[in-house]
Coordinates of C-alpha atoms in Angstrom, one line a residue:
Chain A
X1 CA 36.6 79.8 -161.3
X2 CA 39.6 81.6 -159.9
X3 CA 42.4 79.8 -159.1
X4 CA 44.2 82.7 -157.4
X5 CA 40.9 82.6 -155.1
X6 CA 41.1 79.5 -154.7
X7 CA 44.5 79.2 -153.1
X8 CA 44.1 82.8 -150.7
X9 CA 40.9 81.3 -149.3
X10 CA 42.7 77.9 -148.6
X11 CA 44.2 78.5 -145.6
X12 CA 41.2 80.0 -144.3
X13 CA 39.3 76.6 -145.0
X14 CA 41.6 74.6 -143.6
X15 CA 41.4 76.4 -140.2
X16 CA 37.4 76.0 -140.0
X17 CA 37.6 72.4 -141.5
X18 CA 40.1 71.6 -137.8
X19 CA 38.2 73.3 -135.8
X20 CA 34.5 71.4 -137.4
X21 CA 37.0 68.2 -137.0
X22 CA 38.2 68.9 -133.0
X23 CA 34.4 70.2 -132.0
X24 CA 33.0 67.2 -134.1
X25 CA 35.1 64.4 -132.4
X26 CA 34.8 65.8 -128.7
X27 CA 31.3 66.1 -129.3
X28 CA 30.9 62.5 -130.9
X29 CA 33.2 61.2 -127.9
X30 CA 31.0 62.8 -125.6
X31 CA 27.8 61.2 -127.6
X32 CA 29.0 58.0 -127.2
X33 CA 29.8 57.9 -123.3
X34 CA 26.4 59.7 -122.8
X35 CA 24.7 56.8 -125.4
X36 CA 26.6 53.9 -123.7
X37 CA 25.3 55.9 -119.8
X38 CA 22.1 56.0 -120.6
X39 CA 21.6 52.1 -122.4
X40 CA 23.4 51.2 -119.2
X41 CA 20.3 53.0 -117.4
X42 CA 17.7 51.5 -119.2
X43 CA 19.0 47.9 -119.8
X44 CA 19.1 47.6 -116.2
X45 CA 15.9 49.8 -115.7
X46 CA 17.9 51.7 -112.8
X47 CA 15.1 53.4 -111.2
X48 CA 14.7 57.1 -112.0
X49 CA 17.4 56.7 -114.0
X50 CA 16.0 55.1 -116.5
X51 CA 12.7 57.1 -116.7
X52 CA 15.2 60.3 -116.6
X53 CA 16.8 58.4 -119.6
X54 CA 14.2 58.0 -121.9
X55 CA 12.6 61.2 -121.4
X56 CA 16.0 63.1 -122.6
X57 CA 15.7 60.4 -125.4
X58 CA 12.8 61.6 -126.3
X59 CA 13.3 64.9 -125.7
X60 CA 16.7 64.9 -128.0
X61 CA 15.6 63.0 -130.6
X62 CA 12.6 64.7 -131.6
X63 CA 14.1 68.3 -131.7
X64 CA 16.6 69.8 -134.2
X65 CA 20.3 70.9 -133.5
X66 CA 19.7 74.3 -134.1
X67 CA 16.6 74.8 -132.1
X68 CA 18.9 72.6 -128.7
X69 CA 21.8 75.4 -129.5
X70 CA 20.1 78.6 -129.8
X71 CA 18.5 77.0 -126.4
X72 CA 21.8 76.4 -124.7
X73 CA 23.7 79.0 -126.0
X74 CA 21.3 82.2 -126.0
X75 CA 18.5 80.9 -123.8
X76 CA 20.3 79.5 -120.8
X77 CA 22.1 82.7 -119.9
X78 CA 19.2 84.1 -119.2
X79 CA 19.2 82.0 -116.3
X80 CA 22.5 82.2 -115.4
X81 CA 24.5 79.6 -116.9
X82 CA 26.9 81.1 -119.5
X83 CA 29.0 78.8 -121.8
X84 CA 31.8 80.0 -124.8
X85 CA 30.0 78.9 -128.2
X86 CA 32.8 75.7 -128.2
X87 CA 31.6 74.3 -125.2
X88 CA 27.8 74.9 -126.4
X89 CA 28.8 73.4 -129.5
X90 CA 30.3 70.0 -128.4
X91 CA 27.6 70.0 -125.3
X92 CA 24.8 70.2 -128.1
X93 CA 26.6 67.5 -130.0
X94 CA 27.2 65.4 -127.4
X95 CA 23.6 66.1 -126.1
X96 CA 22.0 65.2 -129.8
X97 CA 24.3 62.7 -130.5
X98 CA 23.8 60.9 -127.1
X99 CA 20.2 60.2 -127.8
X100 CA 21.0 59.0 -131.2
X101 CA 23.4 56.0 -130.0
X102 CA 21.6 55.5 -127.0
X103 CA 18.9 54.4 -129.4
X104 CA 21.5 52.6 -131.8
X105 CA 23.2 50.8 -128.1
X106 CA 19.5 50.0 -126.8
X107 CA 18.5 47.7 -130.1
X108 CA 21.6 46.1 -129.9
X109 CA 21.1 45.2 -126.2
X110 CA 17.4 44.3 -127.2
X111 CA 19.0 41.6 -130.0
X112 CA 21.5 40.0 -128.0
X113 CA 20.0 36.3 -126.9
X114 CA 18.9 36.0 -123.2
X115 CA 20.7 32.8 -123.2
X116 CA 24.2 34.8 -123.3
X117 CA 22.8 36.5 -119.9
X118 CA 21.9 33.3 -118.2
X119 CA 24.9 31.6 -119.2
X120 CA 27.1 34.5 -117.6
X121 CA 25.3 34.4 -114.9
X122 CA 25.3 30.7 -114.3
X123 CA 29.3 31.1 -115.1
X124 CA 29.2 33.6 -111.7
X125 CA 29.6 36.4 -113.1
X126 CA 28.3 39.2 -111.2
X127 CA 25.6 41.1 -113.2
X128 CA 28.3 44.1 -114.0
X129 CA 30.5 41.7 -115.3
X130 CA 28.1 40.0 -117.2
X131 CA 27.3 43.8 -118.5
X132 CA 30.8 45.0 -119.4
X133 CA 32.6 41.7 -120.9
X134 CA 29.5 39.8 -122.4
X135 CA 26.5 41.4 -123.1
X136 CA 27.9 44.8 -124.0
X137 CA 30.6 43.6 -126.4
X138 CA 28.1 42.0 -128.1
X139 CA 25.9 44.2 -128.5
X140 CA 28.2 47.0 -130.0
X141 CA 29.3 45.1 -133.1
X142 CA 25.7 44.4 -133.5
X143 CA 25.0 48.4 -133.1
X144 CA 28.2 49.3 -135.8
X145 CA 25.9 49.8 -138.3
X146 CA 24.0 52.3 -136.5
X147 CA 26.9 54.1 -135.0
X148 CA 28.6 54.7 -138.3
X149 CA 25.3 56.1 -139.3
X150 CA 25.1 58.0 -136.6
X151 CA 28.8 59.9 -136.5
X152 CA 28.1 60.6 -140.0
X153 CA 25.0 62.1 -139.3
X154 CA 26.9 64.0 -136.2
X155 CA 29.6 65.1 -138.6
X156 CA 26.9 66.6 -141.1
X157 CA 25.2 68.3 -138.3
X158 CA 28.4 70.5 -137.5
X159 CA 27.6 73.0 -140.4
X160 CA 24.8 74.6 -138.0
X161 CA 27.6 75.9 -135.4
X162 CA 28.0 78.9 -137.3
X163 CA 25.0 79.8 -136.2
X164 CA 26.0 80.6 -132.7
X165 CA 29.4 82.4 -134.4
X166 CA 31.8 79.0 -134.1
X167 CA 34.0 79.7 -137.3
X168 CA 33.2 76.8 -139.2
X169 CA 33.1 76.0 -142.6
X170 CA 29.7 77.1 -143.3
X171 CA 30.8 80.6 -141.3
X172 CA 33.7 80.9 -143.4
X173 CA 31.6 80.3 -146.5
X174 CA 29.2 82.9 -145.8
X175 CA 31.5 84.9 -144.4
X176 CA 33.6 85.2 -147.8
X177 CA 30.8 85.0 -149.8
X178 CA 29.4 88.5 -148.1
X179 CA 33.0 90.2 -148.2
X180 CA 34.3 89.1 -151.6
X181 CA 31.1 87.8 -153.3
X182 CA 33.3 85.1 -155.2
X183 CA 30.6 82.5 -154.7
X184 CA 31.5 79.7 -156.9
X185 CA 35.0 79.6 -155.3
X186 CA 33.5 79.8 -151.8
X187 CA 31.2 77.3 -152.2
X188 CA 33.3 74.7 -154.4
X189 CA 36.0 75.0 -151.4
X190 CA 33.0 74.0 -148.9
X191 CA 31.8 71.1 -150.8
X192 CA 35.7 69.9 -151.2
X193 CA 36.2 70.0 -147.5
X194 CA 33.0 68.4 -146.5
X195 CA 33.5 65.7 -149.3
X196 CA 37.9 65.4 -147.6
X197 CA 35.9 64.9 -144.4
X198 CA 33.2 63.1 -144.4
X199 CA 34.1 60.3 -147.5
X200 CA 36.5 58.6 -145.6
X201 CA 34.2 58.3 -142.8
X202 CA 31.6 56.9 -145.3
X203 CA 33.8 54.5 -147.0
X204 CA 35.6 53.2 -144.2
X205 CA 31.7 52.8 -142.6
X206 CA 30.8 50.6 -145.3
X207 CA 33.8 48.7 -145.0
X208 CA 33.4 47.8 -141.0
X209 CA 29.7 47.2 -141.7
X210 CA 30.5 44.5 -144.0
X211 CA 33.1 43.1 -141.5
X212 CA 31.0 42.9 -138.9
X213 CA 28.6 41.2 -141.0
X214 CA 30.4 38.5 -142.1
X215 CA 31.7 38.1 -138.6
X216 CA 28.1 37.5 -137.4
X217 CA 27.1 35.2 -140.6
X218 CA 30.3 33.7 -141.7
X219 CA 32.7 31.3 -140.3
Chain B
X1 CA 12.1 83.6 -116.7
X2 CA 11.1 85.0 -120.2
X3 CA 8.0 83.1 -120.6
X4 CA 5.6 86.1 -120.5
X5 CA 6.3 87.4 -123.7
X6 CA 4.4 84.9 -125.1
X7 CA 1.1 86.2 -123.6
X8 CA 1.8 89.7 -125.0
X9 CA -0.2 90.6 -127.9
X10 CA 0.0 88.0 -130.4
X11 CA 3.2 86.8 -130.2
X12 CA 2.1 83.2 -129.1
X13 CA -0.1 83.1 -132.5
X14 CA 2.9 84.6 -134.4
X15 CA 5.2 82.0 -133.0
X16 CA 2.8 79.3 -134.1
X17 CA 2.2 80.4 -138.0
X18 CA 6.2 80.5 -138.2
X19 CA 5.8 76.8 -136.8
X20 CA 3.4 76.3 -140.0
X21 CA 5.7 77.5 -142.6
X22 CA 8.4 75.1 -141.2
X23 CA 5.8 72.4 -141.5
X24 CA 4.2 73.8 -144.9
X25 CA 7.8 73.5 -146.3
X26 CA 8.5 70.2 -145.1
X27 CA 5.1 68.4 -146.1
X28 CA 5.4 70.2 -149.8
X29 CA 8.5 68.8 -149.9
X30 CA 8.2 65.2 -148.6
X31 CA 5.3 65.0 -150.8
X32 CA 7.4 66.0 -153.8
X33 CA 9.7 63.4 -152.7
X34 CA 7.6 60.2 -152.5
X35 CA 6.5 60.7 -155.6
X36 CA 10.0 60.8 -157.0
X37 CA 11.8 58.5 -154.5
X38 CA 9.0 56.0 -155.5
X39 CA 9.8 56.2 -159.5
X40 CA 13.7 56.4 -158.9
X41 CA 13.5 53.2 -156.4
X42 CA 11.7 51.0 -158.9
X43 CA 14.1 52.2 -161.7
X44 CA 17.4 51.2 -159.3
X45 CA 15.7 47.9 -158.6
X46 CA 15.8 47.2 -162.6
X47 CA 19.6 47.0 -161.9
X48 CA 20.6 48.4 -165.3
X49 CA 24.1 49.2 -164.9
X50 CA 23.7 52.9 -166.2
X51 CA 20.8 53.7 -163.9
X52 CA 22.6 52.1 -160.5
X53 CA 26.1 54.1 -161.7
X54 CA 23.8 57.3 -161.8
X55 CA 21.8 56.9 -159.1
X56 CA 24.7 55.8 -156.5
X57 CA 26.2 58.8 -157.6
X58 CA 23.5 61.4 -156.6
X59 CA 22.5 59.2 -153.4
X60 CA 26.2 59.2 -152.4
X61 CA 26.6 62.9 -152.8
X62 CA 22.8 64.0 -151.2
X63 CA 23.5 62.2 -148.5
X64 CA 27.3 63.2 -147.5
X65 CA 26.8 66.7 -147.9
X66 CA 25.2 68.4 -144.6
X67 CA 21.6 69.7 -146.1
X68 CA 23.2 73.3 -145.1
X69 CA 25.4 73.0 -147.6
X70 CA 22.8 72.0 -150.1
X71 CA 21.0 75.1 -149.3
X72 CA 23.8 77.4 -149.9
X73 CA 24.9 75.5 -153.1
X74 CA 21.3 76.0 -154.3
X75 CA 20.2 79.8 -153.0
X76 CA 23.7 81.1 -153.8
X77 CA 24.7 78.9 -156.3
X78 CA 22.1 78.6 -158.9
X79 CA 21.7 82.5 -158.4
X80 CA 25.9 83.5 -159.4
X81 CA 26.0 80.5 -162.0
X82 CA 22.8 80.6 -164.0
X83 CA 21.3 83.4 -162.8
X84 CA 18.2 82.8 -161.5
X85 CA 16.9 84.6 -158.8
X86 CA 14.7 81.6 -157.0
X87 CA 12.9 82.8 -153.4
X88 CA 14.4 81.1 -150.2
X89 CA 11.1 79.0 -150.1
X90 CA 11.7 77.4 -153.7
X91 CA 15.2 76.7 -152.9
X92 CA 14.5 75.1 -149.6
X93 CA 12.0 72.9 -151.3
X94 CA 14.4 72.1 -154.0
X95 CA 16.9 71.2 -151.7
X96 CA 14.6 69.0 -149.0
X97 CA 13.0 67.3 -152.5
X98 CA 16.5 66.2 -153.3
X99 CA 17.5 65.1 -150.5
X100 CA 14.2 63.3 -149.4
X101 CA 14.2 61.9 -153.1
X102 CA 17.5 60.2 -152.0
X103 CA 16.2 58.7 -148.5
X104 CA 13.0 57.7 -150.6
X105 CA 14.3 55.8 -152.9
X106 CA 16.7 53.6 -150.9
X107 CA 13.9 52.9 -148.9
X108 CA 11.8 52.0 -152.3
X109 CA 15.1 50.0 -153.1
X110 CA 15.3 48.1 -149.9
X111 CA 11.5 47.4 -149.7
X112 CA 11.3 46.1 -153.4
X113 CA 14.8 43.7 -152.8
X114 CA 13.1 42.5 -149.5
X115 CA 10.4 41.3 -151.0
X116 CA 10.7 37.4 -151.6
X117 CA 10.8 36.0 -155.1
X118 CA 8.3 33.4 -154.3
X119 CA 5.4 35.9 -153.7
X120 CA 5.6 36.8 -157.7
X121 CA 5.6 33.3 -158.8
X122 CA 2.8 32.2 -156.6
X123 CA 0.8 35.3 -157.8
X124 CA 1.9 34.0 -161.7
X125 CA 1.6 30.4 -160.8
X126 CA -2.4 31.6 -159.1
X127 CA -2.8 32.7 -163.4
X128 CA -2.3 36.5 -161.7
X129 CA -1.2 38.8 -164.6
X130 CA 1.9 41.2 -164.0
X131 CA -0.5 44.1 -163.2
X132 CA -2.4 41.7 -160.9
X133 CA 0.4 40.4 -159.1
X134 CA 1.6 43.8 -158.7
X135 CA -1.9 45.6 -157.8
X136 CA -2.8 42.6 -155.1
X137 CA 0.2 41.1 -154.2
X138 CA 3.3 43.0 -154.3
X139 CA 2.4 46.9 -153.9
X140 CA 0.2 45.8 -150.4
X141 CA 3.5 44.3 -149.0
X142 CA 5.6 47.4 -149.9
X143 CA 3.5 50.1 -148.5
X144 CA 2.9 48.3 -145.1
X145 CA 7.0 47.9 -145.0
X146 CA 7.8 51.7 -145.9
X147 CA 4.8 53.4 -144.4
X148 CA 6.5 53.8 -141.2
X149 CA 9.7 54.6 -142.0
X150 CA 8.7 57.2 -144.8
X151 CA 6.7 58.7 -141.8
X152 CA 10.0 58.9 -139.7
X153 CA 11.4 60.8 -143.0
X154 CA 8.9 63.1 -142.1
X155 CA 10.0 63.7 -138.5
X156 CA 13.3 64.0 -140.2
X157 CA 12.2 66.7 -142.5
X158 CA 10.4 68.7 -140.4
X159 CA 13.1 68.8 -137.9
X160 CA 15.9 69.3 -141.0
X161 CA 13.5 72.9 -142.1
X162 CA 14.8 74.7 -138.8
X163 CA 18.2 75.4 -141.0
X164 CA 16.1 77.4 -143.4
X165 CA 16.6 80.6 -141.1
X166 CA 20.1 80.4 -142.2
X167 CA 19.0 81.7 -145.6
X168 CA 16.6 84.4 -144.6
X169 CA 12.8 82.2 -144.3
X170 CA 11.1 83.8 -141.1
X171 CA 9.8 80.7 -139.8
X172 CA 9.4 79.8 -136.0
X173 CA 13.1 80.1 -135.1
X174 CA 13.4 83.6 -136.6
X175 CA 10.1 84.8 -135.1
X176 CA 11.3 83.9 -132.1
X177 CA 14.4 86.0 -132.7
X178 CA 12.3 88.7 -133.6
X179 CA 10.2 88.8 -130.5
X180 CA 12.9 88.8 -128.1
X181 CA 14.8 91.4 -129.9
X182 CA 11.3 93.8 -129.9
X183 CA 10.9 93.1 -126.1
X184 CA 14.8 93.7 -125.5
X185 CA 13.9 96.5 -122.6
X186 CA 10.6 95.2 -121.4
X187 CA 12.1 91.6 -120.5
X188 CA 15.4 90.6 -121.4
X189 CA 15.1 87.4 -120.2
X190 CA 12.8 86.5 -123.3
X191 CA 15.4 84.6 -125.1
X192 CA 15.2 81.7 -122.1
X193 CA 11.4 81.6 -122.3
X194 CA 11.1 82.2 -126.2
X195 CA 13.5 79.5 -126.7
X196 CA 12.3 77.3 -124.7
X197 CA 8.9 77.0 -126.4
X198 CA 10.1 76.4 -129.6
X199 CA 12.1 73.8 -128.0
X200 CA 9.0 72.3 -127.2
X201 CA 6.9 73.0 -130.3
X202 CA 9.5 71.0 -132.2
X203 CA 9.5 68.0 -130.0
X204 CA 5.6 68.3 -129.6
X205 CA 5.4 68.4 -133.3
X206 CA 7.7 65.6 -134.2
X207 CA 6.9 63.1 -130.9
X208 CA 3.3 63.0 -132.3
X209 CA 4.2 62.1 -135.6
X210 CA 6.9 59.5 -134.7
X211 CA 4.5 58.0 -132.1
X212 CA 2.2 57.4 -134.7
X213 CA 4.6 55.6 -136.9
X214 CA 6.1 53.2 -134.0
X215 CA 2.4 52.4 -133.5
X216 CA 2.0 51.9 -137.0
X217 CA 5.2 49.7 -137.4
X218 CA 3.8 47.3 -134.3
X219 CA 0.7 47.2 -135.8
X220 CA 1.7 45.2 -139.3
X221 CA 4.8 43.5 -137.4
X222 CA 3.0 40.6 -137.9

């Protein structure tokens, strides 16, 4: 390894690794307001809404990121609605990612006792009340788990934006690796960035988890 | 809309074979994986200090790095380093064995820890040997726990084998590039159409299968 590589190709990593960071956290925000929509939907079976919900569940889950990108970004054109590859990238985040947490909000909702409904309700609450400052609260730390699993998993699935030209890491990797053809460099920088981004994430995952747990069990 | 290139010649059947090398890819490699996620599982469940230092290790890394990654660090890696010149196939099976080796075996782990100590001494205390207890008792319990979550592994792979375009596998993605770029002047709104369908191939593909396992996982809820 080079270490004269290294540092000349540094600044070019650091570039891609903000730009995975700023799509990767719109996109997760966007996930989670879409997830939190759509458990809304279906807790309260919202007709239409809630059939409309789980079909783009379904729909979301079972399909891969690239396959939902090369749809939005080169597909819907076609039919007249043009996007730049950011927005397609944090909409096809956001899109993904929403069915992922809708899933992870929905079996927290499912394990919160019915008795912390009827309570509410016999405190008169109204039911959007009850929603927003009993049930929901609730249910989220009981959903933590899943959500950490699930930006992870939203962070990892980043590296297929350079398929619709976003210059990520992965683009800068390949890029480099076709001008240059220094590929142990190129690719040790990739793995470094990806470990700076997504360790901490891990780590500080497990941590919350286990807070959370004790909250539920402890005390 | 794009949808009538399908119907031309045999670009619907083409479509569907690149559909089956995704699939082929991902069942060699789950396969591959069970059997190894299986033996690593039971060896972290030992809890020899060495083995769980080792194996938290190789989960920890598998399972941070996005599987693209993996791919590159194996198709372009292994070929600058050691210099062997693997096909895209045999890396992308390498890579989606590693990886599914990793899920596997946590799922081994979990399944073996979850299952209560009292079921092995009321199998010894019934005069069961190990191999009985095992056999009758323990392995039963296991496979009805991680049956239906090593099926969603499959949903997970199959859906994982769309990045193997990246490194140059014509499977259903890339024949779908291909066939809108031959039919550029005769429709150029292929790419909707085209895309579309493998949009739906995918979720067809992968609804099935996770359908199956949600039944499945009601089914021995007992």
């Amino acid at each position: 390894m080079n270490a004269e590589v290294l540092i000349s190709y540094f600044p070019l990593y650091g570039e891609a690794f903000w730009l995975t960071v700023r799509i990767g956290l719109i996109g997760i925000g966007l996930a989670f307001v879409i997830g939190i929509v759509t458990a809304f939907f279906s807790y309260f079976k919202v007709p239409f809404f809630s059939q409309l919900s789980k079909v783009y569940i379904e729909l979301f889950r079972n399909t891969p990121l690239l396959v939902q990108l090369f749809f939005i970004y080169f597909g819907l054109p076609k039919i007249g609605i043009r996007i730049s590859a950011e927005v397609c990238g944090v909409v096809g985040l956001g899109l993904l990612g929403g069915s992922y947490m809708a899933e992870g909000f929905r079996s927290g909702l499912e394990a919160v006792p019915k008795s912390q409904t009827e309570s509410a309700l016999a405190l008169g609450m109204t039911r959007g009340q009850m929603f927003f400052n009993v049930i929901f609260p609730e249910a989220f730390s009981l959903s933590v788990p899943a959500i950490v699993a699930n930006i992870i998993f939203l962070l990892k699935e980043t590296s297929v934006f350079s398929a619709i030209s976003l210059m990520d890491l992965m683009f800068t990797a390949k890029d480099l690796i076709g001008l240059y053809y220094n590929t142990t460099e190129a690719l040790f920088l990739l793995v470094l960035f990806y470990m700076v981004m997504l360790l901490p994430v891990s780590i500080l995952g497990n941590v919350i988890e286990k807070k959370v747990r004790f909250k539920m069990f402890g005390a | 809309m794009g949808f009538e290139v399908l119907f031309k010649g045999s670009n619907m059947l083409r479509l569907l074979s690149g559909m089956l090398v995704a699939l082929r890819i991902s069942l060699i490699s789950v396969l591959i994986s069970i059997v190894f996620g299986v033996a690593l599982g039971s060896l972290m469940s030992l809890k020899k200090p060495a083995i769980t230092v080792a194996s938290k290790i190789y989960l920890e890394f598998i399972r941070i790095m996005p599987q693209m990654v993996l791919l590159f660090l194996v198709y372009f890696g292994t070929t600058k380093a050691l210099g062997i010149n693997m096909s895209a196939e045999t890396a992308s099976i390498i890579v989606f064995s590693l990886w599914g080796t990793a899920e596997m075996s946590d799922l081994v782990r979990g399944a073996l820890g979850g299952i209560p100590a009292i079921q092995y001494e009321s199998s010894y205390s019934l005069g069961m040997t190990t191999f009985q207890t095992y056999v009758y008792v323990i392995i039963p319990q296991i496979i009805r726990r991680m049956l239906p979550l090593s099926i969603n592994l499959i949903t997970r792979m199959i859906k994982t084998t769309s990045l193997v375009m990246m490194i140059g596998i014509v499977e259903v993605l890339k024949v779908g590039q291909q066939i809108i770029e031959a039919n550029r002047k005769s429709s150029p709104n292929a790419a909707f159409g085209v895309y579309a369908t493998v949009f739906l191939l995918y979720f067809v593909v992968c609804y099935v299968i996770s359908m199956f396992s949600k039944h499945l996982e009601k089914k021995w809820k007992n």
